[in-house]
């Protein structure tokens, strides 16, 4: 993409953001096709990558749009869950983006973003548990623990995903 | 006046081999030129340079002005590019909105954009799909919508990259007729030499990033050694008919 | 493999209702339903009646709508689990009812409103440009990426008809990464196509037609009913 002239950062970043938001809908479908969507948090993979690739002023849109678009097109998560999920995903993407903008190493940004997302998940689940009448603390910890395989997957695969995106879009013209 | 003129264009990505080397040619206003060559010849890169989407060494002039000296919005009005894959160029949830996007971006009023979009859809023969979602259309229909999306911007030069790729024989035939019906200056990059033979008046042969031959369609496409030397085969229409069995 | 794109074309009054009004009424309905206290769960039945009458007016095929409501079962199951702890039957009814009504409202909105109209409504409500641009482009890109994902999955199943769960996970992760890589390549091409069309970061849409008198009356009536039910819920 740097080979393209006349490209405002807005156009490039909007395109990348939209592409990752779309992947945030499609990758979970791929995991659900093989019955593995529940524990591996597949929607989080492209969203986290968006945090590492985009500036904070655009990155948040991926966290906000993805669960709503998924709910609208696939029925998952059902309403009103997108409200809660967008809180978690905006926390994830914005932490990663802010740390990335501050030139933090990828593993620091990923770990901190995942940690803050877990805190958001805990808070959201305990609030929901209050409504559902199930023990809040237990529900909060259970929701964080059930995402553990997904966290492992994110730590392993997001740096690879990031490298792929950068490799593909990082060609520079010799003569620009 | 020349619609498009390239003067000594060279281009390559940093760390990679050169893609274009000292390419010069011009296409007159109202002319239809075919750009042919094997895979990796540099045809698509050349198209990007014509629209100012890439910057190389040398100079590209669109209607007499350097593409780098023209404001992007004006350049989009001068040179319209239809890319190979319609899925890359249809962005909106419905066809009419998609075709109206270009005029709206170029400053047309909503009413004007709506009119331009409907006119372009009609001339591309796809007005019946105006309210449909792009993903519900066939490849041929999506290609027509992609063409309409550029026609709605009223470009003076129309550049098409592999316009008939992936179409079935009937779709291909219809698309050729459609292209023939547009009077604008056209530059068509294609492997489909039947299309080039039918629609274009002049052919430019590109290989290894160099312009290796240029001339009238009849001369170039009947030169079998030239075509073979550059990985091309003569169009089916130029082959002798098979003997009746 | 997966049914996406929930819009069901039609000419019912709900399909013709102004999308701005639908967006507004949908938000109001959802907020009102969520705000009903547990002790007044019976009010949810009134909200349910309102939703059912809207479904009736939309003339949508019941089977497809019910299928779309399937994922709510998970939330209802969780509410049922709550009964084993500190929950009560009233809380179960409240949570399940709210989940079903919110989901139903979402399904109804999506089934009767084209996404383009929704984008135009978002723009007329002055949603940030960046949000409408990302939403619009992502919506279109979902179908392209899904098409690629399905083709990759078919090819995978042809080559690996059976695999252990661990192997399947490894393969699926690789497929997902390959899909992301393809999307990255497509992103570069899409960016060029957007530039050719004069895109500058704002996804401009054709304006919606002015709301009709019927639109205004229907919106006001629904808003009054929702407000009245909310008041009844708190009396």
XYZ file of C-alpha atoms in Angstrom:
656
model
C 0.000 0.000 0.000
C 2.761 2.558 0.534
C 3.286 2.121 -3.192
C 0.003 3.809 -3.809
C 0.121 7.543 -4.218
C -2.535 10.012 -3.259
C -3.663 7.655 -0.511
C -4.643 9.570 2.561
C -4.049 7.569 5.730
C -7.812 7.719 6.239
C -8.567 5.717 3.084
C -5.963 3.060 3.811
C -6.939 2.706 7.456
C -10.669 2.678 6.762
C -10.121 -0.131 4.254
C -8.004 -2.156 6.688
C -10.495 -1.520 9.515
C -13.415 -2.660 7.349
C -11.535 -5.728 6.175
C -10.695 -6.745 9.764
C -14.232 -6.066 10.974
C -15.500 -8.347 8.186
C -12.991 -11.008 9.218
C -14.295 -10.600 12.768
C -17.615 -11.899 11.423
C -16.253 -14.565 9.066
C -13.475 -16.138 11.193
C -15.968 -17.134 13.947
C -18.138 -18.758 11.250
C -15.089 -20.739 10.143
C -14.444 -21.920 13.720
C -18.115 -22.709 14.296
C -18.143 -24.849 11.135
C -15.730 -27.225 12.888
C -17.464 -26.834 16.252
C -14.666 -24.847 17.911
C -16.078 -21.360 18.112
C -17.116 -21.386 21.721
C -13.811 -21.474 23.580
C -11.369 -19.936 21.149
C -12.809 -16.409 20.971
C -12.297 -16.257 17.187
C -13.912 -12.845 16.863
C -11.130 -11.428 19.021
C -8.334 -12.408 16.601
C -8.968 -9.849 13.809
C -10.083 -7.244 16.353
C -6.826 -7.566 18.258
C -4.899 -7.398 14.982
C -6.783 -4.183 14.190
C -5.530 -2.734 17.480
C -1.956 -3.460 16.478
C -2.312 -2.161 12.915
C -4.477 0.929 13.235
C -4.266 4.232 15.019
C -6.503 4.659 18.109
C -8.778 7.165 16.321
C -9.844 4.447 13.851
C -9.163 1.193 15.740
C -12.130 1.572 18.110
C -14.569 1.311 15.214
C -13.517 -2.312 14.600
C -14.290 -3.238 18.217
C -17.636 -1.485 18.044
C -18.800 -2.555 14.583
C -17.800 -6.252 14.637
C -20.257 -7.648 17.232
C -23.155 -5.578 15.857
C -22.486 -6.616 12.284
C -22.150 -10.234 13.322
C -25.395 -10.066 15.276
C -27.158 -8.457 12.340
C -25.905 -10.909 9.718
C -25.583 -14.192 11.585
C -27.788 -13.719 14.655
C -24.745 -14.333 16.876
C -24.359 -12.893 19.444
C -28.110 -12.380 19.961
C -29.370 -8.988 21.026
C -28.678 -7.404 23.527
C -25.294 -9.159 23.826
C -23.577 -6.975 21.159
C -23.873 -4.077 23.609
C -21.801 -5.956 26.162
C -19.422 -7.473 23.620
C -18.660 -4.121 22.062
C -17.514 -2.898 25.489
C -15.092 -5.840 25.743
C -13.841 -5.527 22.176
C -13.372 -1.762 22.295
C -11.307 -2.271 25.494
C -9.243 -4.908 23.661
C -8.648 -2.987 20.450
C -8.090 0.391 22.025
C -5.533 -0.859 24.565
C -3.602 -2.632 21.828
C -3.784 0.425 19.591
C -2.696 2.897 22.278
C 0.250 0.713 23.290
C 1.177 0.137 19.674
C 1.086 3.879 19.047
C 3.386 4.285 22.055
C 5.826 1.885 20.292
C 5.406 -0.870 22.886
C 6.633 -4.316 21.722
C 3.913 -6.489 20.152
C 3.903 -9.013 23.003
C 3.459 -6.228 25.582
C 0.581 -4.699 23.617
C -1.100 -8.103 23.121
C -0.704 -9.157 26.764
C -1.912 -5.831 28.160
C -4.860 -5.703 25.743
C -5.901 -9.259 26.607
C -5.551 -8.505 30.345
C -7.715 -5.393 30.091
C -10.247 -7.272 27.963
C -10.425 -9.961 30.670
C -11.112 -7.245 33.251
C -13.873 -5.873 31.023
C -15.299 -9.391 30.524
C -15.281 -9.911 34.301
C -17.075 -6.609 34.918
C -19.643 -7.188 32.167
C -20.328 -10.791 33.236
C -20.772 -9.916 36.895
C -23.219 -7.161 35.902
C -25.114 -9.646 33.743
C -24.992 -12.316 36.462
C -26.696 -9.899 38.849
C -29.582 -9.722 36.395
C -29.618 -13.476 35.816
C -29.517 -14.300 39.512
C -26.365 -16.425 39.359
C -23.393 -15.881 41.725
C -21.548 -12.854 40.289
C -17.979 -13.698 41.273
C -18.233 -17.301 40.106
C -19.806 -16.230 36.794
C -17.113 -13.574 36.264
C -14.242 -15.982 36.876
C -15.898 -18.728 34.828
C -16.281 -16.434 31.811
C -12.638 -15.336 32.030
C -11.406 -18.930 32.499
C -13.535 -20.289 29.648
C -11.750 -17.913 27.291
C -8.287 -19.226 28.291
C -7.794 -21.362 25.143
C -8.741 -18.327 23.078
C -6.185 -16.194 24.898
C -3.471 -18.763 24.140
C -4.541 -18.758 20.486
C -4.422 -14.965 20.350
C -0.923 -14.793 21.827
C 0.345 -17.363 19.310
C -1.497 -16.322 16.163
C -1.950 -12.556 16.323
C 1.778 -11.749 15.828
C 1.728 -14.089 12.766
C -1.414 -12.415 11.465
C 0.158 -9.022 12.004
C 3.332 -10.019 10.159
C 1.237 -11.331 7.230
C -0.732 -8.109 6.952
C 2.449 -6.037 7.102
C 4.282 -8.221 4.601
C 1.467 -8.061 2.076
C 0.830 -4.358 2.430
C 4.385 -3.187 2.986
C 5.731 -3.068 -0.605
C 7.338 0.243 -1.398
C 7.919 1.557 -4.927
C 11.510 2.000 -5.912
C 10.907 5.279 -7.612
C 8.378 7.110 -5.452
C -4.582 15.485 -28.888
C -3.506 12.378 -27.013
C -5.848 11.026 -24.405
C -3.008 9.193 -22.669
C 0.709 9.578 -23.228
C 3.488 7.726 -21.432
C 7.046 9.030 -21.692
C 9.876 6.744 -20.572
C 7.982 5.096 -17.731
C 9.963 2.776 -15.426
C 8.677 1.264 -12.230
C 9.639 -1.312 -9.631
C 9.065 -2.097 -5.971
C 11.952 -1.557 -3.564
C 14.060 -4.712 -3.318
C 12.252 -6.318 -6.259
C 13.003 -6.598 -9.974
C 11.886 -3.746 -12.266
C 8.303 -4.212 -13.455
C 8.289 -1.614 -16.223
C 11.313 -0.403 -18.185
C 11.270 2.736 -20.261
C 7.761 2.326 -21.668
C 6.563 5.056 -24.038
C 3.396 5.197 -26.110
C 0.359 7.354 -26.679
C -3.326 6.757 -27.295
C -5.253 9.381 -29.256
C -8.630 10.767 -28.202
C -11.431 8.456 -29.376
C -9.041 5.577 -30.089
C -9.436 2.082 -28.631
C -6.098 0.460 -27.847
C -5.489 -3.095 -26.660
C -2.708 -3.816 -24.192
C -1.642 -7.439 -24.440
C 1.153 -9.550 -23.025
C 1.826 -12.639 -20.917
C 1.255 -12.823 -17.147
C 3.641 -10.543 -15.280
C 4.250 -8.345 -18.337
C 3.338 -5.222 -16.335
C -0.098 -4.474 -17.840
C -1.905 -3.982 -14.530
C 0.918 -1.850 -13.133
C 0.740 0.333 -16.224
C -2.977 0.838 -15.620
C -2.315 1.990 -12.061
C 0.265 4.467 -13.340
C -2.223 5.896 -15.868
C -4.619 6.794 -13.048
C -1.894 8.237 -10.806
C -2.379 5.404 -8.298
C 1.304 4.535 -8.616
C 4.180 6.863 -9.280
C 7.104 5.796 -11.418
C 10.035 7.368 -13.238
C 9.091 9.199 -16.407
C 5.905 11.059 -17.154
C 2.256 10.092 -17.650
C 0.040 12.657 -19.362
C -3.768 12.440 -19.322
C -5.355 14.749 -21.903
C -2.151 16.723 -22.123
C -1.530 17.220 -18.392
C 0.767 15.255 -16.089
C -1.326 12.987 -13.857
C 0.744 14.077 -10.883
C -0.082 17.724 -11.497
C -3.851 17.208 -11.604
C -5.975 17.215 -8.432
C -7.046 13.602 -7.669
C -10.731 14.488 -8.061
C -10.147 15.936 -11.560
C -7.984 12.982 -12.521
C -10.775 10.529 -11.574
C -13.066 12.449 -13.958
C -10.502 12.183 -16.757
C -9.398 8.568 -16.413
C -11.763 5.868 -15.160
C -10.388 2.418 -14.373
C -12.448 -0.759 -14.285
C -10.457 -3.453 -12.477
C -10.516 -7.167 -13.130
C -12.329 -8.406 -10.030
C -15.719 -6.742 -9.519
C -15.720 -7.893 -5.887
C -12.900 -5.447 -5.235
C -14.824 -2.495 -6.592
C -18.365 -2.921 -5.352
C -18.534 -1.504 -1.859
C -22.099 -0.603 -1.066
C -24.980 -2.751 0.161
C -27.000 -2.113 -2.995
C -26.241 -1.572 -6.658
C -27.745 1.906 -7.101
C -25.929 3.245 -4.027
C -22.739 1.705 -5.329
C -22.924 3.329 -8.732
C -23.928 6.676 -7.190
C -20.910 6.621 -4.857
C -18.472 7.928 -7.499
C -20.571 10.930 -8.590
C -21.327 11.776 -4.936
C -17.607 11.694 -4.150
C -16.896 13.944 -7.120
C -19.299 16.564 -5.788
C -22.554 15.816 -7.639
C -25.759 16.660 -5.811
C -27.767 13.627 -4.611
C -30.395 14.126 -7.352
C -27.697 14.447 -10.000
C -25.847 11.390 -8.653
C -29.058 9.365 -8.702
C -29.687 10.381 -12.323
C -26.092 9.649 -13.390
C -26.212 6.269 -11.637
C -29.465 5.233 -13.300
C -28.247 6.396 -16.728
C -24.971 4.479 -16.327
C -26.801 1.358 -15.151
C -29.080 1.600 -18.148
C -26.219 1.989 -20.617
C -24.504 -1.010 -19.016
C -27.763 -2.948 -19.361
C -28.153 -3.642 -15.652
C -30.737 -1.103 -14.480
C -33.059 -3.965 -13.525
C -30.689 -4.834 -10.655
C -30.579 -1.308 -9.184
C -32.146 -2.327 -5.871
C -30.332 -5.625 -5.490
C -27.355 -6.397 -3.261
C -24.098 -6.980 -5.208
C -23.583 -10.404 -3.620
C -26.862 -11.570 -5.129
C -25.655 -10.916 -8.710
C -23.797 -13.224 -11.091
C -20.192 -12.476 -12.067
C -21.309 -11.045 -15.424
C -23.825 -8.780 -13.705
C -21.274 -7.659 -11.149
C -18.869 -6.803 -13.986
C -21.556 -4.690 -15.623
C -22.217 -2.896 -12.332
C -18.474 -2.251 -11.902
C -18.411 -0.769 -15.417
C -21.515 1.331 -14.702
C -19.891 2.606 -11.496
C -17.068 4.084 -13.570
C -19.322 5.260 -16.441
C -21.392 7.230 -13.900
C -18.298 9.348 -13.247
C -18.255 10.324 -16.956
C -14.549 9.694 -17.561
C -12.989 10.860 -20.798
C -10.707 7.834 -20.933
C -11.907 4.365 -19.958
C -9.231 1.880 -18.908
C -10.294 -1.744 -18.447
C -8.267 -4.555 -16.909
C -9.284 -8.024 -18.158
C -12.939 -7.059 -18.688
C -14.046 -10.484 -19.953
C -12.074 -12.696 -17.544
C -14.231 -15.387 -15.952
C -17.283 -14.780 -18.162
C -19.052 -17.571 -20.032
C -19.168 -17.315 -23.873
C -22.546 -15.568 -23.920
C -21.569 -13.132 -21.180
C -18.292 -12.474 -22.993
C -20.059 -11.805 -26.263
C -22.532 -9.428 -24.595
C -19.754 -7.610 -22.787
C -17.839 -7.138 -26.054
C -20.926 -5.616 -27.672
C -21.353 -3.345 -24.688
C -17.765 -2.109 -24.921
C -18.103 -1.513 -28.651
C -21.099 0.712 -27.995
C -19.114 3.241 -25.895
C -17.570 6.038 -27.971
C -15.048 7.134 -25.284
C -11.299 6.553 -25.569
C -10.633 3.018 -24.365
C -7.527 1.164 -23.273
C -8.176 -2.526 -22.735
C -5.607 -4.743 -21.034
C -6.523 -8.341 -21.747
C -5.444 -11.872 -22.501
C -8.636 -12.231 -24.520
C -7.312 -11.570 -28.019
C -10.743 -12.126 -29.558
C -11.956 -9.156 -27.537
C -8.966 -7.099 -28.632
C -9.457 -8.118 -32.273
C -13.104 -7.162 -32.165
C -13.047 -3.937 -30.132
C -9.609 -2.350 -30.560
C -8.044 -0.573 -33.504
C -4.443 -0.744 -32.305
C -2.472 -3.165 -30.165
C 0.450 -2.629 -27.798
C 2.436 -5.728 -26.822
C 4.124 -5.667 -23.445
C 6.566 -8.307 -22.215
C 9.041 -8.284 -19.353
C 8.109 -4.704 -18.571
C 9.021 -3.456 -22.057
C 6.871 -2.386 -24.970
C 7.963 -4.922 -27.612
C 5.555 -4.157 -30.439
C 2.769 -1.775 -31.398
C 0.623 -1.489 -34.476
C -2.763 -2.060 -36.088
C -4.749 -5.031 -34.786
C -4.700 -6.893 -38.090
C -0.900 -6.669 -38.375
C -0.013 -7.609 -34.808
C -2.568 -10.356 -34.247
C -1.692 -12.076 -37.524
C 2.042 -12.087 -36.701
C 2.187 -15.591 -35.236
C 5.965 -15.648 -34.556
C 5.654 -12.376 -32.607
C 2.714 -13.666 -30.584
C 4.448 -16.994 -29.880
C 7.665 -15.257 -28.831
C 5.723 -13.385 -26.151
C 3.614 -16.202 -24.791
C 0.480 -15.320 -26.738
C -1.717 -17.284 -29.095
C -3.640 -15.851 -32.071
C -7.324 -15.163 -31.473
C -9.720 -18.003 -32.311
C -11.366 -15.768 -34.881
C -8.046 -15.594 -36.787
C -7.597 -19.371 -36.924
C -8.665 -21.219 -40.059
C -11.988 -22.963 -39.673
C -11.793 -26.679 -38.892
C -12.559 -28.898 -41.894
C -16.039 -30.351 -41.873
C -16.110 -34.004 -40.791
C -23.184 -23.498 5.041
C -24.130 -20.449 7.056
C -27.095 -18.244 6.380
C -26.092 -14.617 6.396
C -27.865 -11.544 5.094
C -31.103 -11.606 6.997
C -32.940 -9.069 4.872
C -36.071 -10.586 3.375
C -37.400 -8.454 0.486
C -41.011 -7.427 0.754
C -43.549 -4.637 0.379
C -45.193 -4.794 3.796
C -45.830 -1.614 5.798
C -42.817 -2.496 7.922
C -40.590 -2.775 4.873
C -41.839 0.622 3.706
C -41.482 2.283 7.113
C -38.806 4.995 7.143
C -35.481 3.406 8.253
C -34.697 6.374 10.531
C -37.979 5.788 12.319
C -37.274 2.062 12.561
C -33.818 2.698 14.028
C -35.256 5.131 16.565
C -38.215 2.961 17.520
C -36.005 -0.148 17.704
C -33.639 1.570 20.145
C -36.546 2.899 22.210
C -38.262 -0.491 22.295
C -35.080 -2.305 23.356
C -34.263 0.264 26.056
C -37.855 0.149 27.390
C -37.894 -3.656 27.505
C -34.561 -3.772 29.350
C -35.763 -1.150 31.840
C -38.851 -3.092 33.033
C -38.341 -4.195 36.675
C -38.391 -7.935 37.499
C -41.494 -7.534 39.667
C -43.482 -6.196 36.700
C -42.529 -8.871 34.188
C -46.149 -9.150 33.039
C -45.608 -5.862 31.171
C -43.205 -7.797 28.961
C -46.189 -9.722 27.606
C -47.613 -6.402 26.365
C -44.282 -5.642 24.691
C -44.442 -9.155 23.266
C -47.909 -8.506 21.847
C -46.602 -5.320 20.232
C -43.729 -7.255 18.665
C -45.977 -10.078 17.448
C -48.346 -7.579 15.817
C -45.326 -5.962 14.111
C -44.263 -9.407 12.861
C -47.771 -9.944 11.577
C -47.667 -6.626 9.722
C -44.253 -7.482 8.235
C -45.565 -10.662 6.544
C -42.228 -12.377 7.159
C -42.064 -16.186 6.921
C -42.439 -17.446 10.501
C -40.015 -20.342 10.063
C -37.100 -18.157 9.067
C -37.794 -15.718 11.867
C -37.946 -18.476 14.487
C -34.707 -19.955 13.172
C -33.077 -16.545 13.621
C -34.241 -16.489 17.230
C -32.410 -19.773 17.953
C -29.318 -18.210 19.555
C -31.494 -16.693 22.321
C -31.833 -20.215 23.729
C -28.326 -19.840 25.222
C -29.366 -16.796 27.233
C -32.581 -18.479 28.349
C -30.515 -21.467 29.421
C -28.303 -19.208 31.513
C -31.382 -17.658 33.111
C -32.571 -21.185 33.878
C -29.204 -21.883 35.496
C -29.776 -18.788 37.616
C -32.846 -20.468 39.125
C -30.532 -23.092 40.647
C -28.722 -20.358 42.554
C -30.232 -17.128 43.822
C -32.702 -16.715 40.976
C -36.456 -16.995 41.130
C -39.118 -17.936 38.574
C -39.975 -14.226 38.219
C -36.353 -13.416 37.403
C -36.256 -16.296 34.910
C -39.349 -14.969 33.156
C -37.929 -11.449 33.170
C -34.510 -12.395 31.758
C -35.840 -14.852 29.167
C -38.578 -12.460 28.105
C -36.191 -9.539 27.746
C -33.689 -11.639 25.785
C -36.362 -12.968 23.421
C -37.966 -9.541 22.875
C -34.652 -7.732 22.237
C -33.534 -10.465 19.851
C -36.925 -10.438 18.144
C -36.748 -6.680 17.679
C -33.264 -7.040 16.162
C -34.398 -9.804 13.802
C -37.427 -7.792 12.705
C -35.326 -4.707 12.019
C -32.716 -6.641 10.052
C -35.285 -8.626 8.076
C -37.247 -5.593 6.922
C -34.508 -2.977 6.433
C -31.870 -3.048 3.705
C -28.419 -2.393 5.092
C -27.977 0.531 2.691
C -31.055 2.211 4.171
C -29.681 1.582 7.646
C -26.405 3.252 6.635
C -28.307 6.228 5.258
C -30.271 6.406 8.523
C -27.010 6.323 10.502
C -25.679 9.143 8.356
C -28.800 11.229 8.822
C -28.475 10.738 12.606
C -24.935 12.149 12.271
C -23.119 8.989 13.326
C -19.345 9.605 12.933
C -18.254 9.282 9.275
C -15.589 6.777 10.195
C -18.194 4.516 11.804
C -20.545 4.535 8.809
C -17.620 4.033 6.401
C -16.242 1.042 8.313
C -19.736 -0.446 8.783
C -20.652 -0.091 5.109
C -17.410 -1.435 3.701
C -17.250 -4.247 6.264
C -20.809 -5.328 5.433
C -19.941 -5.773 1.760
C -16.599 -7.401 2.571
C -18.268 -10.026 4.802
C -19.897 -11.641 1.762
C -16.677 -11.675 -0.235
C -14.653 -13.108 2.670
C -17.372 -15.639 3.487
C -17.401 -16.844 -0.086
C -13.646 -17.407 0.101
C -13.942 -19.072 3.519
C -16.569 -21.504 2.233
C -14.444 -22.450 -0.770
C -11.430 -22.997 1.495
C -13.495 -25.122 3.868
C -14.836 -27.293 1.037
C -11.295 -27.835 -0.263
C -10.145 -28.654 3.285
C -12.935 -31.184 3.805
C -12.108 -32.865 0.505
C -8.520 -33.318 1.601
C -9.087 -34.017 5.315
C -12.430 -35.788 5.732
C -11.652 -36.780 9.338
C -9.254 -35.374 11.919
C -8.746 -35.334 15.678
C -10.018 -32.198 17.464
C -6.473 -30.947 17.996
C -5.575 -31.390 14.341
C -8.824 -29.764 13.336
C -8.035 -26.777 15.538
C -4.564 -26.470 14.004
C -5.988 -26.683 10.496
C -8.785 -24.211 11.209
C -6.333 -21.712 12.665
C -4.205 -22.042 9.532
C -7.277 -21.593 7.336
C -8.230 -18.491 9.305
C -4.711 -17.079 8.897
C -4.753 -17.846 5.166
C -8.109 -16.115 4.893
C -6.692 -13.092 6.696
C -3.728 -13.048 4.315
C -6.021 -13.132 1.286
C -8.070 -10.337 2.826
C -4.916 -8.299 3.339
C -4.102 -8.665 -0.358
C -7.647 -7.768 -1.301
C -7.496 -4.746 1.020
C -4.771 -3.238 -1.150
C -6.870 -3.733 -4.280
C -10.020 -2.387 -2.622
C -8.139 0.698 -1.518
C -7.156 1.383 -5.136
C -10.709 0.848 -6.322
C -11.986 3.230 -3.651
C -9.485 5.868 -4.731
C -10.525 5.501 -8.362
C -14.074 6.273 -7.266
C -12.948 9.452 -5.476
C -13.373 8.018 -1.943
C -11.856 10.266 0.730
C -12.833 8.449 3.924
C -16.529 9.394 3.885
C -19.006 6.811 2.591
C -21.585 9.045 0.949
C -25.051 7.614 0.414
C -28.067 8.796 -1.519
C -30.395 10.631 0.891
C -33.540 8.932 2.127
C -36.874 10.257 0.974
C -38.743 12.465 3.429
C -40.862 10.499 5.929
C -44.527 10.259 4.988
C -47.395 11.200 7.259
C -47.990 7.492 7.859
C -44.350 7.102 8.935
C -44.694 9.920 11.434
C -47.996 8.614 12.825
C -46.660 5.041 13.151
C -43.486 6.265 14.853
C -45.340 8.493 17.271
C -47.877 5.760 18.066
C -45.193 3.150 18.759
C -43.172 5.594 20.856
C -46.282 6.455 22.903
C -47.103 2.764 23.455
C -43.513 1.994 24.531
C -43.492 5.028 26.848
C -46.867 4.102 28.327
C -45.778 0.510 28.966
C -42.603 1.772 30.605
C -44.641 4.020 32.892
C -46.976 1.121 33.729
C -43.899 -0.969 34.522
C -42.808 1.542 37.138
C -46.207 2.414 38.646
